Amino acid sequence: MVIGTHDISASLGGYREWRPAGPLARYCEAVWHYDGRRAAPPHRLLPDNKPSLILYTRHDALGRVTDSSIVVSGSRMQADWYRPAAGDCQTGLRLYPELAAECAGICPRDFRGISEPPPEGMGRHLEPLTDPGAGLPSGAVVAQLVSRFLSQARDVTLRPEHRAAAMIRKSGGRIPVADLARRLDLCERQLRRRFEAVMGITPKAYARLIRHLTAVSLADRQAIPDWADIACMAGYFDQSHMIRDIRELTGTSPARLHAERRAESEISNTENQASVILDLTVRNERIRENETYCSFGAGGQPARRGHGAGWRTNGSVR
C-alpha cells in the first residue's frame, strides 16, 4: 500500500512524517512515526487542533513489544510537554480536523488531551493491532493502521465549514474572515457558528494556529532565522506581532523555540548521543519549571502572559 508521495516529507528528532497518497489523502494530513527506543529528552508539543489516531507501543531492551494501545491525541490550544519513556514508539494518522468527527468520530471540540481513548467503533476496529504477539515490523504496522482506518472511515460530504478550514490552511492563515464568508456565500456570524461546531474554535483562532505553525516551519529550515522575513512570509503584521503570538501560544520566544528544536534534531546526528540527551533533558526541565513558575503572579494567581508549558503532541513533527 502506498501511503506517501515521498519517503519522508518532514523529520525532527525521533519524528518522521510522510505525506499520504490515494484515498487516505482525503482525510489525513500526514502519517507519522515516533521512535523512542533510544532514550529521548522531554520536548515541546506545539499547539495544533489536528487530532491524531495513534498506535502506541512500548518495547523492552531486546526490542520486544511489551504493551500497546490505541489512543487519540486531541486538539491543543496551548503547547504541552511530552516526556517519552525509553522504548516508547508511536505511529499515527494526523487527521484534518474539519473531517475527523464525521469520518472517524473524533471531534476536535471533544478530544483535548494528549492521550484520550478513541471512539468505541474505531477503537474496536483497530484493537487487533494492539496484540503484543503480532510482532509486526514498523512498515507493516503503518500499512495495517492505514488499511483498517480506511475500511472504517465514513465518507464525508463537504460543507462550507469544511471548505473554510481547508481555505484557511491553504492561505497559511492569511485570509480575512470577511473574505472567507463572502467566498462561501455566508454571513460572518453563520460561518463562525458552523465552523466552531465542527472545529471547536473560531476561524480567527484557527488562522492564528496555522500562522504560528507556518512561522515555526520556516524557521526550522534556517540555521540562523531571519525573523523579520519569516514574520512577513507567515502573514503577521510585523515581527513583534509574530513574537507575541508565538510566545502566547507556546510559552516561549521564537528564538528559544528554534534553539530547542535545533538541539532536538542534533540528537539523531551525534555520536555522543547520551550526553546530548542528558544536557537537553536538564535544560528543558529547567525551562519548563521556569515557564510554569513565571506563569503565576502574586498569591499564586495566573499571570497575564499565559501558562507557559508547551511542546508537540501527536508525535507531530510540527
PDB file of C-alpha atoms in Angstrom, residues 1-274:
ATOM      1  CA  MET A   1       0.000   0.000   0.000  1.00  0.00           C
ATOM      2  CA  VAL A   2       1.350   3.421  -0.978  1.00  0.00           C
ATOM      3  CA  ILE A   3       0.967   5.858   1.923  1.00  0.00           C
ATOM      4  CA  GLY A   4       3.135   8.739   0.786  1.00  0.00           C
ATOM      5  CA  THR A   5       4.314  10.596  -2.248  1.00  0.00           C
ATOM      6  CA  HIS A   6       7.809  10.940  -0.746  1.00  0.00           C
ATOM      7  CA  ASP A   7       9.840   8.706   1.565  1.00  0.00           C
ATOM      8  CA  ILE A   8       9.959  11.398   4.239  1.00  0.00           C
ATOM      9  CA  SER A   9       8.263  14.771   3.934  1.00  0.00           C
ATOM     10  CA  ALA A  10       9.481  16.071   7.315  1.00  0.00           C
ATOM     11  CA  SER A  11      11.593  14.954  10.267  1.00  0.00           C
ATOM     12  CA  LEU A  12      12.643  16.266  13.653  1.00  0.00           C
ATOM     13  CA  GLY A  13      14.480  14.308  16.303  1.00  0.00           C
ATOM     14  CA  GLY A  14      12.756  10.931  16.599  1.00  0.00           C
ATOM     15  CA  TYR A  15       9.788  12.027  14.463  1.00  0.00           C
ATOM     16  CA  ARG A  16       9.257  11.206  10.795  1.00  0.00           C
ATOM     17  CA  GLU A  17       6.319  12.192   8.589  1.00  0.00           C
ATOM     18  CA  TRP A  18       5.033  11.002   5.222  1.00  0.00           C
ATOM     19  CA  ARG A  19       2.541  12.801   3.032  1.00  0.00           C
ATOM     20  CA  PRO A  20      -0.346  10.426   2.302  1.00  0.00           C
ATOM     21  CA  ALA A  21      -1.478   9.469  -1.180  1.00  0.00           C
ATOM     22  CA  GLY A  22      -4.590   7.863  -2.600  1.00  0.00           C
ATOM     23  CA  PRO A  23      -7.808   7.603  -0.551  1.00  0.00           C
ATOM     24  CA  LEU A  24      -6.008   8.379   2.709  1.00  0.00           C
ATOM     25  CA  ALA A  25      -5.092  11.874   1.487  1.00  0.00           C
ATOM     26  CA  ARG A  26      -8.767  12.853   1.628  1.00  0.00           C
ATOM     27  CA  TYR A  27      -8.879  12.532   5.425  1.00  0.00           C
ATOM     28  CA  CYS A  28      -5.296  12.683   6.591  1.00  0.00           C
ATOM     29  CA  GLU A  29      -2.635  15.427   6.514  1.00  0.00           C
ATOM     30  CA  ALA A  30       0.264  13.153   7.452  1.00  0.00           C
ATOM     31  CA  VAL A  31       1.281   9.672   8.504  1.00  0.00           C
ATOM     32  CA  TRP A  32       3.917   9.954  11.216  1.00  0.00           C
ATOM     33  CA  HIS A  33       6.103   7.755  13.389  1.00  0.00           C
ATOM     34  CA  TYR A  34       7.969   8.467  16.605  1.00  0.00           C
ATOM     35  CA  ASP A  35      10.785   6.081  17.554  1.00  0.00           C
ATOM     36  CA  GLY A  36      11.688   6.314  21.232  1.00  0.00           C
ATOM     37  CA  ARG A  37      13.508   3.022  21.555  1.00  0.00           C
ATOM     38  CA  ARG A  38      16.603   5.048  22.334  1.00  0.00           C
ATOM     39  CA  ALA A  39      16.415   7.466  25.261  1.00  0.00           C
ATOM     40  CA  ALA A  40      14.968  10.847  24.317  1.00  0.00           C
ATOM     41  CA  PRO A  41      14.621  14.113  26.229  1.00  0.00           C
ATOM     42  CA  PRO A  42      11.295  15.756  27.080  1.00  0.00           C
ATOM     43  CA  HIS A  43      10.204  18.034  24.281  1.00  0.00           C
ATOM     44  CA  ARG A  44       7.622  20.660  23.478  1.00  0.00           C
ATOM     45  CA  LEU A  45       4.464  19.803  21.535  1.00  0.00           C
ATOM     46  CA  LEU A  46       3.226  22.772  19.552  1.00  0.00           C
ATOM     47  CA  PRO A  47      -0.388  23.976  19.705  1.00  0.00           C
ATOM     48  CA  ASP A  48      -2.432  22.381  16.930  1.00  0.00           C
ATOM     49  CA  ASN A  49      -6.056  21.298  16.660  1.00  0.00           C
ATOM     50  CA  LYS A  50      -5.450  18.440  14.215  1.00  0.00           C
ATOM     51  CA  PRO A  51      -6.201  15.192  16.095  1.00  0.00           C
ATOM     52  CA  SER A  52      -4.090  12.088  15.606  1.00  0.00           C
ATOM     53  CA  LEU A  53      -5.210   8.474  15.787  1.00  0.00           C
ATOM     54  CA  ILE A  54      -2.221   6.678  17.311  1.00  0.00           C
ATOM     55  CA  LEU A  55      -0.980   3.140  17.798  1.00  0.00           C
ATOM     56  CA  TYR A  56       1.244   3.350  20.891  1.00  0.00           C
ATOM     57  CA  THR A  57       3.754   0.568  21.644  1.00  0.00           C
ATOM     58  CA  ARG A  58       6.365   0.064  24.340  1.00  0.00           C
ATOM     59  CA  HIS A  59       9.441  -2.114  23.751  1.00  0.00           C
ATOM     60  CA  ASP A  60      11.812  -3.814  26.161  1.00  0.00           C
ATOM     61  CA  ALA A  61      15.619  -3.745  25.915  1.00  0.00           C
ATOM     62  CA  LEU A  62      15.519  -6.566  23.351  1.00  0.00           C
ATOM     63  CA  GLY A  63      13.065  -4.704  21.136  1.00  0.00           C
ATOM     64  CA  ARG A  64      10.071  -6.884  22.020  1.00  0.00           C
ATOM     65  CA  VAL A  65       6.644  -5.239  22.355  1.00  0.00           C
ATOM     66  CA  THR A  66       5.513  -5.341  25.990  1.00  0.00           C
ATOM     67  CA  ASP A  67       2.477  -3.081  25.817  1.00  0.00           C
ATOM     68  CA  SER A  68       0.344  -1.413  23.156  1.00  0.00           C
ATOM     69  CA  SER A  69      -2.848   0.609  22.857  1.00  0.00           C
ATOM     70  CA  ILE A  70      -4.877   2.808  20.510  1.00  0.00           C
ATOM     71  CA  VAL A  71      -5.195   6.422  21.657  1.00  0.00           C
ATOM     72  CA  VAL A  72      -6.229   9.803  20.286  1.00  0.00           C
ATOM     73  CA  SER A  73      -4.038  12.860  20.658  1.00  0.00           C
ATOM     74  CA  GLY A  74      -6.535  15.685  20.522  1.00  0.00           C
ATOM     75  CA  SER A  75      -6.706  19.400  19.942  1.00  0.00           C
ATOM     76  CA  ARG A  76      -4.258  21.693  21.782  1.00  0.00           C
ATOM     77  CA  MET A  77      -4.631  25.454  22.017  1.00  0.00           C
ATOM     78  CA  GLN A  78      -1.512  25.736  24.165  1.00  0.00           C
ATOM     79  CA  ALA A  79       1.787  23.912  23.942  1.00  0.00           C
ATOM     80  CA  ASP A  80       2.451  20.888  26.118  1.00  0.00           C
ATOM     81  CA  TRP A  81       5.440  18.802  27.183  1.00  0.00           C
ATOM     82  CA  TYR A  82       5.933  15.179  26.188  1.00  0.00           C
ATOM     83  CA  ARG A  83       8.295  13.066  28.307  1.00  0.00           C
ATOM     84  CA  PRO A  84       8.906   9.828  26.418  1.00  0.00           C
ATOM     85  CA  ALA A  85       9.908   6.739  28.353  1.00  0.00           C
ATOM     86  CA  ALA A  86      12.661   4.541  26.921  1.00  0.00           C
ATOM     87  CA  GLY A  87      11.099   2.109  24.483  1.00  0.00           C
ATOM     88  CA  ASP A  88       8.053   4.221  23.613  1.00  0.00           C
ATOM     89  CA  CYS A  89       7.044   4.246  19.936  1.00  0.00           C
ATOM     90  CA  GLN A  90       4.033   5.796  18.249  1.00  0.00           C
ATOM     91  CA  THR A  91       2.578   5.505  14.752  1.00  0.00           C
ATOM     92  CA  GLY A  92      -0.166   7.984  13.937  1.00  0.00           C
ATOM     93  CA  LEU A  93      -2.533   9.381  11.345  1.00  0.00           C
ATOM     94  CA  ARG A  94      -2.885  13.166  11.690  1.00  0.00           C
ATOM     95  CA  LEU A  95      -6.411  13.927  10.524  1.00  0.00           C
ATOM     96  CA  TYR A  96      -7.859  17.060   9.015  1.00  0.00           C
ATOM     97  CA  PRO A  97      -9.816  18.474  11.966  1.00  0.00           C
ATOM     98  CA  GLU A  98     -12.877  19.511   9.948  1.00  0.00           C
ATOM     99  CA  LEU A  99     -13.357  15.921   8.709  1.00  0.00           C
ATOM    100  CA  ALA A 100     -12.268  13.971  11.789  1.00  0.00           C
ATOM    101  CA  ALA A 101     -15.669  13.965  13.516  1.00  0.00           C
ATOM    102  CA  GLU A 102     -17.618  12.629  10.555  1.00  0.00           C
ATOM    103  CA  CYS A 103     -15.040  10.206   9.175  1.00  0.00           C
ATOM    104  CA  ALA A 104     -13.767   8.801  12.485  1.00  0.00           C
ATOM    105  CA  GLY A 105     -15.964  10.134  15.297  1.00  0.00           C
ATOM    106  CA  ILE A 106     -13.139  12.330  16.612  1.00  0.00           C
ATOM    107  CA  CYS A 107     -14.415  15.895  17.086  1.00  0.00           C
ATOM    108  CA  PRO A 108     -11.662  18.394  17.989  1.00  0.00           C
ATOM    109  CA  ARG A 109     -14.100  20.068  20.373  1.00  0.00           C
ATOM    110  CA  ASP A 110     -14.414  16.887  22.458  1.00  0.00           C
ATOM    111  CA  PHE A 111     -10.881  15.464  22.267  1.00  0.00           C
ATOM    112  CA  ARG A 112      -8.478  17.793  24.098  1.00  0.00           C
ATOM    113  CA  GLY A 113      -5.959  15.539  25.832  1.00  0.00           C
ATOM    114  CA  ILE A 114      -2.638  14.121  24.679  1.00  0.00           C
ATOM    115  CA  SER A 115      -3.805  10.537  25.281  1.00  0.00           C
ATOM    116  CA  GLU A 116      -7.576  10.002  25.056  1.00  0.00           C
ATOM    117  CA  PRO A 117      -9.348   6.695  24.367  1.00  0.00           C
ATOM    118  CA  PRO A 118     -10.678   6.530  20.793  1.00  0.00           C
ATOM    119  CA  PRO A 119     -14.385   6.407  19.863  1.00  0.00           C
ATOM    120  CA  GLU A 120     -15.741   2.943  20.586  1.00  0.00           C
ATOM    121  CA  GLY A 121     -16.348   1.888  16.983  1.00  0.00           C
ATOM    122  CA  MET A 122     -12.966   2.953  15.651  1.00  0.00           C
ATOM    123  CA  GLY A 123     -11.158   1.694  18.761  1.00  0.00           C
ATOM    124  CA  ARG A 124     -12.740  -1.739  18.480  1.00  0.00           C
ATOM    125  CA  HIS A 125     -11.870  -1.940  14.777  1.00  0.00           C
ATOM    126  CA  LEU A 126      -8.200  -1.122  15.447  1.00  0.00           C
ATOM    127  CA  GLU A 127      -7.896  -3.293  18.584  1.00  0.00           C
ATOM    128  CA  PRO A 128      -6.221  -6.272  16.784  1.00  0.00           C
ATOM    129  CA  LEU A 129      -3.193  -4.049  16.124  1.00  0.00           C
ATOM    130  CA  THR A 130      -2.528  -3.885  19.875  1.00  0.00           C
ATOM    131  CA  ASP A 131      -1.794  -7.607  20.195  1.00  0.00           C
ATOM    132  CA  PRO A 132       1.811  -7.718  21.510  1.00  0.00           C
ATOM    133  CA  GLY A 133       2.243 -11.157  19.951  1.00  0.00           C
ATOM    134  CA  ALA A 134       1.681  -9.837  16.436  1.00  0.00           C
ATOM    135  CA  GLY A 135       5.279  -8.590  16.235  1.00  0.00           C
ATOM    136  CA  LEU A 136       4.685  -6.606  13.064  1.00  0.00           C
ATOM    137  CA  PRO A 137       7.623  -4.622  11.651  1.00  0.00           C
ATOM    138  CA  SER A 138       7.096  -0.849  11.579  1.00  0.00           C
ATOM    139  CA  GLY A 139       6.248  -0.752   7.854  1.00  0.00           C
ATOM    140  CA  ALA A 140       3.577  -3.428   8.279  1.00  0.00           C
ATOM    141  CA  VAL A 141       2.150  -1.581  11.304  1.00  0.00           C
ATOM    142  CA  VAL A 142       1.691   1.568   9.211  1.00  0.00           C
ATOM    143  CA  ALA A 143       0.071  -0.375   6.379  1.00  0.00           C
ATOM    144  CA  GLN A 144      -2.292  -2.174   8.768  1.00  0.00           C
ATOM    145  CA  LEU A 145      -3.216   1.052  10.559  1.00  0.00           C
ATOM    146  CA  VAL A 146      -3.972   2.807   7.263  1.00  0.00           C
ATOM    147  CA  SER A 147      -5.911  -0.166   5.874  1.00  0.00           C
ATOM    148  CA  ARG A 148      -8.078  -0.592   8.967  1.00  0.00           C
ATOM    149  CA  PHE A 149      -8.719   3.145   9.265  1.00  0.00           C
ATOM    150  CA  LEU A 150      -9.848   3.406   5.634  1.00  0.00           C
ATOM    151  CA  SER A 151     -12.136   0.385   5.952  1.00  0.00           C
ATOM    152  CA  GLN A 152     -13.888   2.050   8.902  1.00  0.00           C
ATOM    153  CA  ALA A 153     -13.754   5.735   7.838  1.00  0.00           C
ATOM    154  CA  ARG A 154     -17.090   7.174   6.780  1.00  0.00           C
ATOM    155  CA  ASP A 155     -17.439   9.253   3.632  1.00  0.00           C
ATOM    156  CA  VAL A 156     -17.913  12.997   4.158  1.00  0.00           C
ATOM    157  CA  THR A 157     -19.980  15.390   2.067  1.00  0.00           C
ATOM    158  CA  LEU A 158     -18.088  18.673   2.102  1.00  0.00           C
ATOM    159  CA  ARG A 159     -19.986  21.644   3.505  1.00  0.00           C
ATOM    160  CA  PRO A 160     -18.986  25.342   3.701  1.00  0.00           C
ATOM    161  CA  GLU A 161     -17.398  24.930   7.149  1.00  0.00           C
ATOM    162  CA  HIS A 162     -15.211  22.100   5.825  1.00  0.00           C
ATOM    163  CA  ARG A 163     -14.121  24.168   2.853  1.00  0.00           C
ATOM    164  CA  ALA A 164     -13.441  27.141   5.143  1.00  0.00           C
ATOM    165  CA  ALA A 165     -10.888  25.158   7.172  1.00  0.00           C
ATOM    166  CA  ALA A 166      -9.132  23.971   4.009  1.00  0.00           C
ATOM    167  CA  MET A 167      -9.063  27.531   2.635  1.00  0.00           C
ATOM    168  CA  ILE A 168      -7.517  28.852   5.869  1.00  0.00           C
ATOM    169  CA  ARG A 169      -4.768  26.219   5.687  1.00  0.00           C
ATOM    170  CA  LYS A 170      -4.127  26.863   2.011  1.00  0.00           C
ATOM    171  CA  SER A 171      -3.754  30.605   2.683  1.00  0.00           C
ATOM    172  CA  GLY A 172      -1.389  29.956   5.604  1.00  0.00           C
ATOM    173  CA  GLY A 173      -3.880  31.666   7.909  1.00  0.00           C
ATOM    174  CA  ARG A 174      -3.744  34.904   5.925  1.00  0.00           C
ATOM    175  CA  ILE A 175      -7.288  35.039   4.536  1.00  0.00           C
ATOM    176  CA  PRO A 176      -9.565  37.505   6.398  1.00  0.00           C
ATOM    177  CA  VAL A 177     -12.734  36.005   7.890  1.00  0.00           C
ATOM    178  CA  ALA A 178     -14.872  38.510   5.959  1.00  0.00           C
ATOM    179  CA  ASP A 179     -13.357  37.336   2.653  1.00  0.00           C
ATOM    180  CA  LEU A 180     -13.819  33.723   3.695  1.00  0.00           C
ATOM    181  CA  ALA A 181     -17.510  34.258   4.464  1.00  0.00           C
ATOM    182  CA  ARG A 182     -18.090  36.089   1.198  1.00  0.00           C
ATOM    183  CA  ARG A 183     -16.464  33.354  -0.888  1.00  0.00           C
ATOM    184  CA  LEU A 184     -18.620  30.736   0.840  1.00  0.00           C
ATOM    185  CA  ASP A 185     -21.806  32.823   0.481  1.00  0.00           C
ATOM    186  CA  LEU A 186     -22.332  33.026   4.249  1.00  0.00           C
ATOM    187  CA  CYS A 187     -22.535  35.909   6.674  1.00  0.00           C
ATOM    188  CA  GLU A 188     -19.692  36.062   9.206  1.00  0.00           C
ATOM    189  CA  ARG A 189     -21.975  35.028  12.070  1.00  0.00           C
ATOM    190  CA  GLN A 190     -23.163  31.928  10.195  1.00  0.00           C
ATOM    191  CA  LEU A 191     -19.606  30.986   9.283  1.00  0.00           C
ATOM    192  CA  ARG A 192     -18.365  31.365  12.828  1.00  0.00           C
ATOM    193  CA  ARG A 193     -21.251  29.292  14.268  1.00  0.00           C
ATOM    194  CA  ARG A 194     -20.910  26.466  11.755  1.00  0.00           C
ATOM    195  CA  PHE A 195     -17.106  26.461  11.864  1.00  0.00           C
ATOM    196  CA  GLU A 196     -16.961  26.365  15.666  1.00  0.00           C
ATOM    197  CA  ALA A 197     -19.453  23.482  15.820  1.00  0.00           C
ATOM    198  CA  VAL A 198     -17.118  21.344  13.695  1.00  0.00           C
ATOM    199  CA  MET A 199     -13.677  22.610  14.736  1.00  0.00           C
ATOM    200  CA  GLY A 200     -14.189  23.603  18.357  1.00  0.00           C
ATOM    201  CA  ILE A 201     -12.584  27.006  17.676  1.00  0.00           C
ATOM    202  CA  THR A 202     -13.385  30.081  15.596  1.00  0.00           C
ATOM    203  CA  PRO A 203     -11.996  30.727  12.094  1.00  0.00           C
ATOM    204  CA  LYS A 204      -9.842  33.521  13.534  1.00  0.00           C
ATOM    205  CA  ALA A 205      -8.357  31.239  16.199  1.00  0.00           C
ATOM    206  CA  TYR A 206      -7.655  28.543  13.618  1.00  0.00           C
ATOM    207  CA  ALA A 207      -5.915  31.028  11.323  1.00  0.00           C
ATOM    208  CA  ARG A 208      -3.755  32.072  14.287  1.00  0.00           C
ATOM    209  CA  LEU A 209      -2.689  28.456  14.871  1.00  0.00           C
ATOM    210  CA  ILE A 210      -1.852  27.988  11.200  1.00  0.00           C
ATOM    211  CA  ARG A 211       0.252  31.183  11.079  1.00  0.00           C
ATOM    212  CA  HIS A 212       2.363  30.182  14.069  1.00  0.00           C
ATOM    213  CA  LEU A 213       2.940  26.675  12.654  1.00  0.00           C
ATOM    214  CA  THR A 214       3.960  28.246   9.348  1.00  0.00           C
ATOM    215  CA  ALA A 215       6.452  30.534  11.103  1.00  0.00           C
ATOM    216  CA  VAL A 216       7.960  27.655  13.100  1.00  0.00           C
ATOM    217  CA  SER A 217       8.268  25.524   9.968  1.00  0.00           C
ATOM    218  CA  LEU A 218      10.013  28.344   8.087  1.00  0.00           C
ATOM    219  CA  ALA A 219      12.431  28.880  10.980  1.00  0.00           C
ATOM    220  CA  ASP A 220      13.214  25.146  11.153  1.00  0.00           C
ATOM    221  CA  ARG A 221      14.745  25.394   7.657  1.00  0.00           C
ATOM    222  CA  GLN A 222      17.241  28.072   8.689  1.00  0.00           C
ATOM    223  CA  ALA A 223      20.244  27.757  10.997  1.00  0.00           C
ATOM    224  CA  ILE A 224      20.011  31.489  11.776  1.00  0.00           C
ATOM    225  CA  PRO A 225      16.422  32.591  11.084  1.00  0.00           C
ATOM    226  CA  ASP A 226      15.637  35.959   9.544  1.00  0.00           C
ATOM    227  CA  TRP A 227      12.736  36.664  11.883  1.00  0.00           C
ATOM    228  CA  ALA A 228      11.505  39.792  10.099  1.00  0.00           C
ATOM    229  CA  ASP A 229      11.341  37.902   6.808  1.00  0.00           C
ATOM    230  CA  ILE A 230       9.644  34.922   8.466  1.00  0.00           C
ATOM    231  CA  ALA A 231       7.035  37.203  10.063  1.00  0.00           C
ATOM    232  CA  CYS A 232       6.219  38.663   6.656  1.00  0.00           C
ATOM    233  CA  MET A 233       6.070  35.276   4.911  1.00  0.00           C
ATOM    234  CA  ALA A 234       3.856  33.804   7.656  1.00  0.00           C
ATOM    235  CA  GLY A 235       1.314  36.619   7.381  1.00  0.00           C
ATOM    236  CA  TYR A 236       1.998  38.631  10.537  1.00  0.00           C
ATOM    237  CA  PHE A 237       1.673  42.415  10.638  1.00  0.00           C
ATOM    238  CA  ASP A 238       5.276  42.685  11.802  1.00  0.00           C
ATOM    239  CA  GLN A 239       7.952  40.859  13.780  1.00  0.00           C
ATOM    240  CA  SER A 240       6.637  41.977  17.182  1.00  0.00           C
ATOM    241  CA  HIS A 241       3.195  40.597  16.291  1.00  0.00           C
ATOM    242  CA  MET A 242       4.774  37.209  15.499  1.00  0.00           C
ATOM    243  CA  ILE A 243       6.856  37.180  18.686  1.00  0.00           C
ATOM    244  CA  ARG A 244       3.815  37.985  20.821  1.00  0.00           C
ATOM    245  CA  ASP A 245       1.652  35.331  19.159  1.00  0.00           C
ATOM    246  CA  ILE A 246       4.251  32.562  19.380  1.00  0.00           C
ATOM    247  CA  ARG A 247       5.065  33.400  22.998  1.00  0.00           C
ATOM    248  CA  GLU A 248       1.378  33.308  23.963  1.00  0.00           C
ATOM    249  CA  LEU A 249       0.771  30.006  22.164  1.00  0.00           C
ATOM    250  CA  THR A 250       3.964  28.118  23.051  1.00  0.00           C
ATOM    251  CA  GLY A 251       5.051  29.744  26.312  1.00  0.00           C
ATOM    252  CA  THR A 252       8.437  30.757  24.962  1.00  0.00           C
ATOM    253  CA  SER A 253      10.049  33.099  22.433  1.00  0.00           C
ATOM    254  CA  PRO A 254      10.570  32.181  18.761  1.00  0.00           C
ATOM    255  CA  ALA A 255      14.352  32.224  19.265  1.00  0.00           C
ATOM    256  CA  ARG A 256      14.275  29.850  22.243  1.00  0.00           C
ATOM    257  CA  LEU A 257      11.787  27.561  20.495  1.00  0.00           C
ATOM    258  CA  HIS A 258      14.038  27.446  17.437  1.00  0.00           C
ATOM    259  CA  ALA A 259      17.043  26.588  19.607  1.00  0.00           C
ATOM    260  CA  GLU A 260      15.117  23.772  21.318  1.00  0.00           C
ATOM    261  CA  ARG A 261      14.087  22.247  18.023  1.00  0.00           C
ATOM    262  CA  ARG A 262      17.587  22.514  16.541  1.00  0.00           C
ATOM    263  CA  ALA A 263      19.024  20.799  19.608  1.00  0.00           C
ATOM    264  CA  GLU A 264      16.452  18.033  19.364  1.00  0.00           C
ATOM    265  CA  SER A 265      17.382  17.394  15.737  1.00  0.00           C
ATOM    266  CA  GLU A 266      21.073  17.166  16.637  1.00  0.00           C
ATOM    267  CA  ILE A 267      20.379  14.187  18.898  1.00  0.00           C
ATOM    268  CA  SER A 268      19.853  11.873  15.934  1.00  0.00           C
ATOM    269  CA  ASN A 269      23.042  13.127  14.251  1.00  0.00           C
ATOM    270  CA  THR A 270      25.630  12.888  17.006  1.00  0.00           C
ATOM    271  CA  GLU A 271      27.911  10.110  18.143  1.00  0.00           C
ATOM    272  CA  ASN A 272      27.828  11.320  21.746  1.00  0.00           C
ATOM    273  CA  GLN A 273      24.061  10.881  21.955  1.00  0.00           C
ATOM    274  CA  ALA A 274      23.789  10.062  25.659  1.00  0.00           C
TER     275      ALA A 274
END
